[in-house]
Amino acid sequence: MLTFDHVSFQYETDREAMFRDLSFRVEEGEFVSIIGASGSGKTTIFRLINHFLIPDGGRILVRDRDVAEGAVSVGYMPQQDMLFPWRTAARNVMLPMQVHGVPKDRQKKEASALLERVGLGGMDDRKPAELSGGMRQRVAFARTLATGSDLLLLDEPFSALDSITRISMQEWLREQWRTLGKTIVFITHDVEEALFLSGRILVLRGRPATHMDSVTVPAGPDRTREMLLTPEVTDLKNRLIRELREEAGR
């Protein structure tokens, strides 16, 4: 689904490259989390995939199509919900459809179906100010689904939520992934969140980063939060936290 092929990139204002010959793959249907210290380049990876930034070398492929050639569909959900406050939930979800020229009579119907899909049926006409933080994130996720893409990039979408809502949204997102069959790449600073959500974790380290360690989470698809307490997962969590602390201290 996604291939980084020897990608190099450096911001003009930086003294050294962020990535040099960085390569990794994400297979279709995977849920992969990317973790790393602050400033390691996690969000930059998403910006490169979206072609908001242009690599200095290498190729980025989505289903074997180079993103530099355009016409590559990717759903992107940033850290903040970015909902327009003057638009209703349904009209926020319609935005990607409007960009892609979907006929107006289909937009409302499809937006309503997507809101139903994310558990917000009957709330089409609610404004963002009338919704809780978790509900706003669900609207933002529905808007991401409205792109029609099979590859979804989620950039710390739950970081601003309180701990209880965040746990609920994590469980909700795993269920969405299982039923929708999408490929999800998820950025987080929270190791426990990455372990609960993902089948595999990519660890970004070094400057410039030249590779990412790939770690398989020792838990099956029908996992519960109790699996976080198993010795295998606890040991992995402690190791990843230790490595990230060491990286941040360099």
PDB file of C-alpha atoms in Angstrom:
ATOM      1  CA  MET A   1       0.000   0.000   0.000  1.00  0.00           C
ATOM      2  CA  LEU A   2       2.768   2.454   0.963  1.00  0.00           C
ATOM      3  CA  THR A   3       6.459   2.392   0.105  1.00  0.00           C
ATOM      4  CA  PHE A   4       9.239   4.775   1.084  1.00  0.00           C
ATOM      5  CA  ASP A   5      12.056   3.994  -1.332  1.00  0.00           C
ATOM      6  CA  HIS A   6      15.395   5.515  -0.215  1.00  0.00           C
ATOM      7  CA  VAL A   7      13.816   8.864   0.661  1.00  0.00           C
ATOM      8  CA  SER A   8      16.019  11.798   1.690  1.00  0.00           C
ATOM      9  CA  PHE A   9      14.735  15.137   2.956  1.00  0.00           C
ATOM     10  CA  GLN A  10      16.113  18.235   4.633  1.00  0.00           C
ATOM     11  CA  TYR A  11      14.326  21.445   5.626  1.00  0.00           C
ATOM     12  CA  GLU A  12      16.033  24.525   4.208  1.00  0.00           C
ATOM     13  CA  THR A  13      16.467  26.025   7.679  1.00  0.00           C
ATOM     14  CA  ASP A  14      18.020  22.876   9.194  1.00  0.00           C
ATOM     15  CA  ARG A  15      21.756  22.230   9.396  1.00  0.00           C
ATOM     16  CA  GLU A  16      21.394  18.504   8.790  1.00  0.00           C
ATOM     17  CA  ALA A  17      19.027  16.219   6.920  1.00  0.00           C
ATOM     18  CA  MET A  18      15.991  14.762   8.629  1.00  0.00           C
ATOM     19  CA  PHE A  19      15.995  11.577   6.486  1.00  0.00           C
ATOM     20  CA  ARG A  20      18.709   9.981   4.390  1.00  0.00           C
ATOM     21  CA  ASP A  21      17.898   6.966   2.210  1.00  0.00           C
ATOM     22  CA  LEU A  22      14.963   6.075   4.478  1.00  0.00           C
ATOM     23  CA  SER A  23      13.003   3.023   3.333  1.00  0.00           C
ATOM     24  CA  PHE A  24       9.996   1.195   4.772  1.00  0.00           C
ATOM     25  CA  ARG A  25       6.788  -0.486   3.620  1.00  0.00           C
ATOM     26  CA  VAL A  26       3.214  -0.721   4.874  1.00  0.00           C
ATOM     27  CA  GLU A  27       1.143  -3.575   3.505  1.00  0.00           C
ATOM     28  CA  GLU A  28      -2.494  -3.339   2.525  1.00  0.00           C
ATOM     29  CA  GLY A  29      -4.859  -3.748   5.471  1.00  0.00           C
ATOM     30  CA  GLU A  30      -2.220  -3.148   8.146  1.00  0.00           C
ATOM     31  CA  PHE A  31      -2.591  -0.905  11.182  1.00  0.00           C
ATOM     32  CA  VAL A  32       0.909   0.516  11.707  1.00  0.00           C
ATOM     33  CA  SER A  33       1.933   3.092  14.298  1.00  0.00           C
ATOM     34  CA  ILE A  34       4.966   5.344  14.010  1.00  0.00           C
ATOM     35  CA  ILE A  35       6.620   6.406  17.252  1.00  0.00           C
ATOM     36  CA  GLY A  36       9.675   8.540  17.893  1.00  0.00           C
ATOM     37  CA  ALA A  37      11.015  11.395  19.980  1.00  0.00           C
ATOM     38  CA  SER A  38       9.658  14.912  19.441  1.00  0.00           C
ATOM     39  CA  GLY A  39      11.173  16.439  16.320  1.00  0.00           C
ATOM     40  CA  SER A  40      12.197  13.079  14.868  1.00  0.00           C
ATOM     41  CA  GLY A  41      10.168  13.641  11.697  1.00  0.00           C
ATOM     42  CA  LYS A  42       6.954  11.676  12.214  1.00  0.00           C
ATOM     43  CA  THR A  43       4.643  14.385  10.880  1.00  0.00           C
ATOM     44  CA  THR A  44       7.153  15.174   8.123  1.00  0.00           C
ATOM     45  CA  ILE A  45       6.612  11.630   6.826  1.00  0.00           C
ATOM     46  CA  PHE A  46       2.897  12.384   6.452  1.00  0.00           C
ATOM     47  CA  ARG A  47       3.605  15.700   4.732  1.00  0.00           C
ATOM     48  CA  LEU A  48       5.831  13.918   2.246  1.00  0.00           C
ATOM     49  CA  ILE A  49       3.179  11.277   1.551  1.00  0.00           C
ATOM     50  CA  ASN A  50       0.602  14.018   0.962  1.00  0.00           C
ATOM     51  CA  HIS A  51       3.106  15.807  -1.304  1.00  0.00           C
ATOM     52  CA  PHE A  52       2.943  18.925   0.873  1.00  0.00           C
ATOM     53  CA  LEU A  53       6.735  18.538   0.939  1.00  0.00           C
ATOM     54  CA  ILE A  54       8.962  17.257  -1.863  1.00  0.00           C
ATOM     55  CA  PRO A  55      11.757  14.791  -1.054  1.00  0.00           C
ATOM     56  CA  ASP A  56      15.320  15.621  -2.031  1.00  0.00           C
ATOM     57  CA  GLY A  57      15.764  12.071  -3.267  1.00  0.00           C
ATOM     58  CA  GLY A  58      14.016   8.736  -3.507  1.00  0.00           C
ATOM     59  CA  ARG A  59      10.395   7.872  -4.233  1.00  0.00           C
ATOM     60  CA  ILE A  60       7.174   7.570  -2.240  1.00  0.00           C
ATOM     61  CA  LEU A  61       4.669   5.131  -3.686  1.00  0.00           C
ATOM     62  CA  VAL A  62       1.025   4.504  -2.854  1.00  0.00           C
ATOM     63  CA  ARG A  63      -0.097   1.277  -4.485  1.00  0.00           C
ATOM     64  CA  ASP A  64       2.974   1.472  -6.712  1.00  0.00           C
ATOM     65  CA  ARG A  65       2.083   4.969  -7.948  1.00  0.00           C
ATOM     66  CA  ASP A  66       4.542   7.768  -7.259  1.00  0.00           C
ATOM     67  CA  VAL A  67       2.871  10.519  -5.212  1.00  0.00           C
ATOM     68  CA  ALA A  68       4.883  13.043  -7.252  1.00  0.00           C
ATOM     69  CA  GLU A  69       2.745  12.155 -10.266  1.00  0.00           C
ATOM     70  CA  GLY A  70      -0.459  13.250  -8.506  1.00  0.00           C
ATOM     71  CA  ALA A  71      -3.852  11.525  -8.597  1.00  0.00           C
ATOM     72  CA  VAL A  72      -2.953   9.488  -5.489  1.00  0.00           C
ATOM     73  CA  SER A  73      -5.786   9.321  -2.968  1.00  0.00           C
ATOM     74  CA  VAL A  74      -4.795   9.548   0.700  1.00  0.00           C
ATOM     75  CA  GLY A  75      -7.017  10.334   3.679  1.00  0.00           C
ATOM     76  CA  TYR A  76      -5.318  12.601   6.222  1.00  0.00           C
ATOM     77  CA  MET A  77      -6.521  13.418   9.737  1.00  0.00           C
ATOM     78  CA  PRO A  78      -4.382  15.993  11.613  1.00  0.00           C
ATOM     79  CA  GLN A  79      -3.946  16.393  15.368  1.00  0.00           C
ATOM     80  CA  GLN A  80      -6.751  18.959  15.682  1.00  0.00           C
ATOM     81  CA  ASP A  81     -10.167  18.158  14.253  1.00  0.00           C
ATOM     82  CA  MET A  82     -10.027  21.293  12.029  1.00  0.00           C
ATOM     83  CA  LEU A  83     -13.824  21.386  11.708  1.00  0.00           C
ATOM     84  CA  PHE A  84     -15.280  24.598  10.325  1.00  0.00           C
ATOM     85  CA  PRO A  85     -17.376  25.991  13.219  1.00  0.00           C
ATOM     86  CA  TRP A  86     -19.995  27.537  10.931  1.00  0.00           C
ATOM     87  CA  ARG A  87     -20.674  24.253   9.136  1.00  0.00           C
ATOM     88  CA  THR A  88     -22.819  21.442  10.463  1.00  0.00           C
ATOM     89  CA  ALA A  89     -21.338  17.995  11.054  1.00  0.00           C
ATOM     90  CA  ALA A  90     -22.728  16.785   7.733  1.00  0.00           C
ATOM     91  CA  ARG A  91     -21.416  19.790   5.824  1.00  0.00           C
ATOM     92  CA  ASN A  92     -17.963  19.299   7.346  1.00  0.00           C
ATOM     93  CA  VAL A  93     -18.001  15.693   6.169  1.00  0.00           C
ATOM     94  CA  MET A  94     -19.056  16.848   2.688  1.00  0.00           C
ATOM     95  CA  LEU A  95     -15.880  18.883   2.137  1.00  0.00           C
ATOM     96  CA  PRO A  96     -13.816  16.163   0.394  1.00  0.00           C
ATOM     97  CA  MET A  97     -16.804  15.315  -1.772  1.00  0.00           C
ATOM     98  CA  GLN A  98     -17.139  18.933  -2.827  1.00  0.00           C
ATOM     99  CA  VAL A  99     -13.456  19.055  -3.716  1.00  0.00           C
ATOM    100  CA  HIS A 100     -13.827  15.910  -5.842  1.00  0.00           C
ATOM    101  CA  GLY A 101     -16.976  17.180  -7.559  1.00  0.00           C
ATOM    102  CA  VAL A 102     -19.424  14.640  -6.143  1.00  0.00           C
ATOM    103  CA  PRO A 103     -22.971  15.606  -7.218  1.00  0.00           C
ATOM    104  CA  LYS A 104     -24.809  17.578  -4.538  1.00  0.00           C
ATOM    105  CA  ASP A 105     -27.661  15.094  -4.234  1.00  0.00           C
ATOM    106  CA  ARG A 106     -25.138  12.389  -3.282  1.00  0.00           C
ATOM    107  CA  GLN A 107     -23.133  14.508  -0.866  1.00  0.00           C
ATOM    108  CA  LYS A 108     -25.806  14.802   1.808  1.00  0.00           C
ATOM    109  CA  LYS A 109     -26.792  11.155   1.553  1.00  0.00           C
ATOM    110  CA  GLU A 110     -23.207   9.901   1.780  1.00  0.00           C
ATOM    111  CA  ALA A 111     -22.319  12.305   4.599  1.00  0.00           C
ATOM    112  CA  SER A 112     -25.310  11.106   6.596  1.00  0.00           C
ATOM    113  CA  ALA A 113     -24.309   7.476   6.005  1.00  0.00           C
ATOM    114  CA  LEU A 114     -20.741   8.184   7.149  1.00  0.00           C
ATOM    115  CA  LEU A 115     -21.930   9.886  10.330  1.00  0.00           C
ATOM    116  CA  GLU A 116     -24.109   6.849  10.986  1.00  0.00           C
ATOM    117  CA  ARG A 117     -21.038   4.679  10.372  1.00  0.00           C
ATOM    118  CA  VAL A 118     -19.064   6.482  13.113  1.00  0.00           C
ATOM    119  CA  GLY A 119     -21.911   6.396  15.634  1.00  0.00           C
ATOM    120  CA  LEU A 120     -23.297   9.890  15.069  1.00  0.00           C
ATOM    121  CA  GLY A 121     -26.543   9.064  13.324  1.00  0.00           C
ATOM    122  CA  GLY A 122     -29.106  11.837  13.635  1.00  0.00           C
ATOM    123  CA  MET A 123     -26.490  14.511  14.374  1.00  0.00           C
ATOM    124  CA  ASP A 124     -26.090  15.762  10.808  1.00  0.00           C
ATOM    125  CA  ASP A 125     -27.234  19.293  11.685  1.00  0.00           C
ATOM    126  CA  ARG A 126     -25.181  19.735  14.867  1.00  0.00           C
ATOM    127  CA  LYS A 127     -22.485  22.424  14.805  1.00  0.00           C
ATOM    128  CA  PRO A 128     -19.033  21.534  16.195  1.00  0.00           C
ATOM    129  CA  ALA A 129     -19.687  23.665  19.305  1.00  0.00           C
ATOM    130  CA  GLU A 130     -22.598  21.358  20.128  1.00  0.00           C
ATOM    131  CA  LEU A 131     -20.410  18.232  20.095  1.00  0.00           C
ATOM    132  CA  SER A 132     -18.052  16.747  22.675  1.00  0.00           C
ATOM    133  CA  GLY A 133     -14.357  16.317  21.919  1.00  0.00           C
ATOM    134  CA  GLY A 134     -14.808  12.645  21.095  1.00  0.00           C
ATOM    135  CA  MET A 135     -17.751  13.399  18.816  1.00  0.00           C
ATOM    136  CA  ARG A 136     -15.743  16.063  16.978  1.00  0.00           C
ATOM    137  CA  GLN A 137     -12.979  13.527  16.354  1.00  0.00           C
ATOM    138  CA  ARG A 138     -15.536  11.098  14.968  1.00  0.00           C
ATOM    139  CA  VAL A 139     -16.785  13.778  12.577  1.00  0.00           C
ATOM    140  CA  ALA A 140     -13.176  14.427  11.540  1.00  0.00           C
ATOM    141  CA  PHE A 141     -12.692  10.690  10.960  1.00  0.00           C
ATOM    142  CA  ALA A 142     -15.892  10.545   8.887  1.00  0.00           C
ATOM    143  CA  ARG A 143     -14.548  13.449   6.824  1.00  0.00           C
ATOM    144  CA  THR A 144     -11.318  11.489   6.304  1.00  0.00           C
ATOM    145  CA  LEU A 145     -13.340   8.483   5.136  1.00  0.00           C
ATOM    146  CA  ALA A 146     -15.189  10.779   2.717  1.00  0.00           C
ATOM    147  CA  THR A 147     -11.983  11.059   0.681  1.00  0.00           C
ATOM    148  CA  GLY A 148     -12.675   7.506  -0.467  1.00  0.00           C
ATOM    149  CA  SER A 149      -9.070   6.509   0.150  1.00  0.00           C
ATOM    150  CA  ASP A 150      -8.030   3.068   1.362  1.00  0.00           C
ATOM    151  CA  LEU A 151      -4.938   4.600   3.028  1.00  0.00           C
ATOM    152  CA  LEU A 152      -5.631   6.721   6.109  1.00  0.00           C
ATOM    153  CA  LEU A 153      -2.946   8.814   7.821  1.00  0.00           C
ATOM    154  CA  LEU A 154      -3.888   9.721  11.394  1.00  0.00           C
ATOM    155  CA  ASP A 155      -1.576  12.206  13.124  1.00  0.00           C
ATOM    156  CA  GLU A 156      -2.062  11.958  16.912  1.00  0.00           C
ATOM    157  CA  PRO A 157      -5.836  12.393  16.564  1.00  0.00           C
ATOM    158  CA  PHE A 158      -6.551  11.709  20.252  1.00  0.00           C
ATOM    159  CA  SER A 159      -3.765  13.737  21.874  1.00  0.00           C
ATOM    160  CA  ALA A 160      -6.068  16.578  22.996  1.00  0.00           C
ATOM    161  CA  LEU A 161      -8.680  14.322  24.598  1.00  0.00           C
ATOM    162  CA  ASP A 162      -8.980  13.489  28.284  1.00  0.00           C
ATOM    163  CA  SER A 163      -7.712  10.041  29.299  1.00  0.00           C
ATOM    164  CA  ILE A 164     -11.114   8.327  29.567  1.00  0.00           C
ATOM    165  CA  THR A 165     -12.348   9.676  26.231  1.00  0.00           C
ATOM    166  CA  ARG A 166      -9.019   8.767  24.665  1.00  0.00           C
ATOM    167  CA  ILE A 167      -9.299   5.138  25.793  1.00  0.00           C
ATOM    168  CA  SER A 168     -12.838   4.980  24.438  1.00  0.00           C
ATOM    169  CA  MET A 169     -11.736   6.437  21.094  1.00  0.00           C
ATOM    170  CA  GLN A 170      -8.849   3.970  20.827  1.00  0.00           C
ATOM    171  CA  GLU A 171     -11.233   1.052  21.250  1.00  0.00           C
ATOM    172  CA  TRP A 172     -13.643   2.635  18.790  1.00  0.00           C
ATOM    173  CA  LEU A 173     -10.902   3.177  16.191  1.00  0.00           C
ATOM    174  CA  ARG A 174      -9.720  -0.435  16.376  1.00  0.00           C
ATOM    175  CA  GLU A 175     -13.257  -1.589  15.717  1.00  0.00           C
ATOM    176  CA  GLN A 176     -13.557   0.827  12.772  1.00  0.00           C
ATOM    177  CA  TRP A 177     -10.331  -0.535  11.302  1.00  0.00           C
ATOM    178  CA  ARG A 178     -11.487  -4.137  11.679  1.00  0.00           C
ATOM    179  CA  THR A 179     -14.816  -3.512   9.954  1.00  0.00           C
ATOM    180  CA  LEU A 180     -13.737  -1.048   7.241  1.00  0.00           C
ATOM    181  CA  GLY A 181     -10.716  -2.917   5.921  1.00  0.00           C
ATOM    182  CA  LYS A 182      -8.661   0.256   5.530  1.00  0.00           C
ATOM    183  CA  THR A 183      -4.902   0.608   5.848  1.00  0.00           C
ATOM    184  CA  ILE A 184      -4.059   2.944   8.741  1.00  0.00           C
ATOM    185  CA  VAL A 185      -0.763   4.632   9.550  1.00  0.00           C
ATOM    186  CA  PHE A 186      -1.007   6.243  12.991  1.00  0.00           C
ATOM    187  CA  ILE A 187       1.403   8.701  14.615  1.00  0.00           C
ATOM    188  CA  THR A 188       1.565   8.815  18.397  1.00  0.00           C
ATOM    189  CA  HIS A 189       3.887   9.750  21.259  1.00  0.00           C
ATOM    190  CA  ASP A 190       2.067   7.260  23.493  1.00  0.00           C
ATOM    191  CA  VAL A 191       3.756   3.838  23.454  1.00  0.00           C
ATOM    192  CA  GLU A 192       0.802   2.161  25.168  1.00  0.00           C
ATOM    193  CA  GLU A 193      -1.573   3.610  22.555  1.00  0.00           C
ATOM    194  CA  ALA A 194       0.645   2.257  19.777  1.00  0.00           C
ATOM    195  CA  LEU A 195       0.754  -1.185  21.394  1.00  0.00           C
ATOM    196  CA  PHE A 196      -3.020  -1.386  21.810  1.00  0.00           C
ATOM    197  CA  LEU A 197      -3.902  -0.192  18.329  1.00  0.00           C
ATOM    198  CA  SER A 198      -1.229  -1.625  16.071  1.00  0.00           C
ATOM    199  CA  GLY A 199      -0.201  -4.884  14.558  1.00  0.00           C
ATOM    200  CA  ARG A 200       3.224  -3.388  13.964  1.00  0.00           C
ATOM    201  CA  ILE A 201       5.165  -0.380  15.249  1.00  0.00           C
ATOM    202  CA  LEU A 202       7.802   1.546  13.303  1.00  0.00           C
ATOM    203  CA  VAL A 203      10.357   3.279  15.533  1.00  0.00           C
ATOM    204  CA  LEU A 204      11.872   6.438  14.067  1.00  0.00           C
ATOM    205  CA  ARG A 205      15.229   7.453  15.523  1.00  0.00           C
ATOM    206  CA  GLY A 206      18.453   9.224  14.627  1.00  0.00           C
ATOM    207  CA  ARG A 207      19.203  12.437  12.762  1.00  0.00           C
ATOM    208  CA  PRO A 208      19.343  11.949   9.921  1.00  0.00           C
ATOM    209  CA  ALA A 209      17.093   8.893  10.176  1.00  0.00           C
ATOM    210  CA  THR A 210      18.310   6.179   7.833  1.00  0.00           C
ATOM    211  CA  HIS A 211      15.979   3.347   8.855  1.00  0.00           C
ATOM    212  CA  MET A 212      13.059   2.500  11.124  1.00  0.00           C
ATOM    213  CA  ASP A 213      12.966  -0.546  13.367  1.00  0.00           C
ATOM    214  CA  SER A 214       9.874  -2.661  12.752  1.00  0.00           C
ATOM    215  CA  VAL A 215       8.382  -4.213  15.903  1.00  0.00           C
ATOM    216  CA  THR A 216       5.535  -6.743  15.755  1.00  0.00           C
ATOM    217  CA  VAL A 217       3.072  -6.378  18.634  1.00  0.00           C
ATOM    218  CA  PRO A 218       2.654  -9.762  20.422  1.00  0.00           C
ATOM    219  CA  ALA A 219      -1.153  -9.673  20.483  1.00  0.00           C
ATOM    220  CA  GLY A 220      -3.861 -10.993  18.191  1.00  0.00           C
ATOM    221  CA  PRO A 221      -6.583  -9.094  16.324  1.00  0.00           C
ATOM    222  CA  ASP A 222      -9.201  -9.781  19.021  1.00  0.00           C
ATOM    223  CA  ARG A 223      -7.142  -8.065  21.713  1.00  0.00           C
ATOM    224  CA  THR A 224      -8.527  -6.319  24.775  1.00  0.00           C
ATOM    225  CA  ARG A 225      -6.911  -3.762  27.044  1.00  0.00           C
ATOM    226  CA  GLU A 226      -5.981  -6.585  29.413  1.00  0.00           C
ATOM    227  CA  MET A 227      -3.404  -7.742  26.877  1.00  0.00           C
ATOM    228  CA  LEU A 228      -1.373  -4.653  27.808  1.00  0.00           C
ATOM    229  CA  LEU A 229      -0.704  -6.357  31.139  1.00  0.00           C
ATOM    230  CA  THR A 230       0.817  -9.539  29.700  1.00  0.00           C
ATOM    231  CA  PRO A 231       4.554 -10.011  30.368  1.00  0.00           C
ATOM    232  CA  GLU A 232       5.426  -9.924  26.656  1.00  0.00           C
ATOM    233  CA  VAL A 233       3.664  -6.612  26.041  1.00  0.00           C
ATOM    234  CA  THR A 234       4.854  -5.077  29.311  1.00  0.00           C
ATOM    235  CA  ASP A 235       8.472  -5.955  28.492  1.00  0.00           C
ATOM    236  CA  LEU A 236       8.100  -4.511  24.993  1.00  0.00           C
ATOM    237  CA  LYS A 237       6.505  -1.339  26.355  1.00  0.00           C
ATOM    238  CA  ASN A 238       9.336  -0.810  28.834  1.00  0.00           C
ATOM    239  CA  ARG A 239      11.957  -1.404  26.158  1.00  0.00           C
ATOM    240  CA  LEU A 240      10.385   1.049  23.715  1.00  0.00           C
ATOM    241  CA  ILE A 241      10.006   3.736  26.392  1.00  0.00           C
ATOM    242  CA  ARG A 242      13.625   3.261  27.433  1.00  0.00           C
ATOM    243  CA  GLU A 243      14.821   3.560  23.826  1.00  0.00           C
ATOM    244  CA  LEU A 244      12.756   6.698  23.202  1.00  0.00           C
ATOM    245  CA  ARG A 245      14.093   8.306  26.391  1.00  0.00           C
ATOM    246  CA  GLU A 246      17.637   7.546  25.324  1.00  0.00           C
ATOM    247  CA  GLU A 247      16.944   9.014  21.891  1.00  0.00           C
ATOM    248  CA  ALA A 248      15.402  12.170  23.366  1.00  0.00           C
ATOM    249  CA  GLY A 249      18.434  12.647  25.615  1.00  0.00           C
ATOM    250  CA  ARG A 250      20.935  12.645  22.752  1.00  0.00           C
TER     251      ARG A 250
END
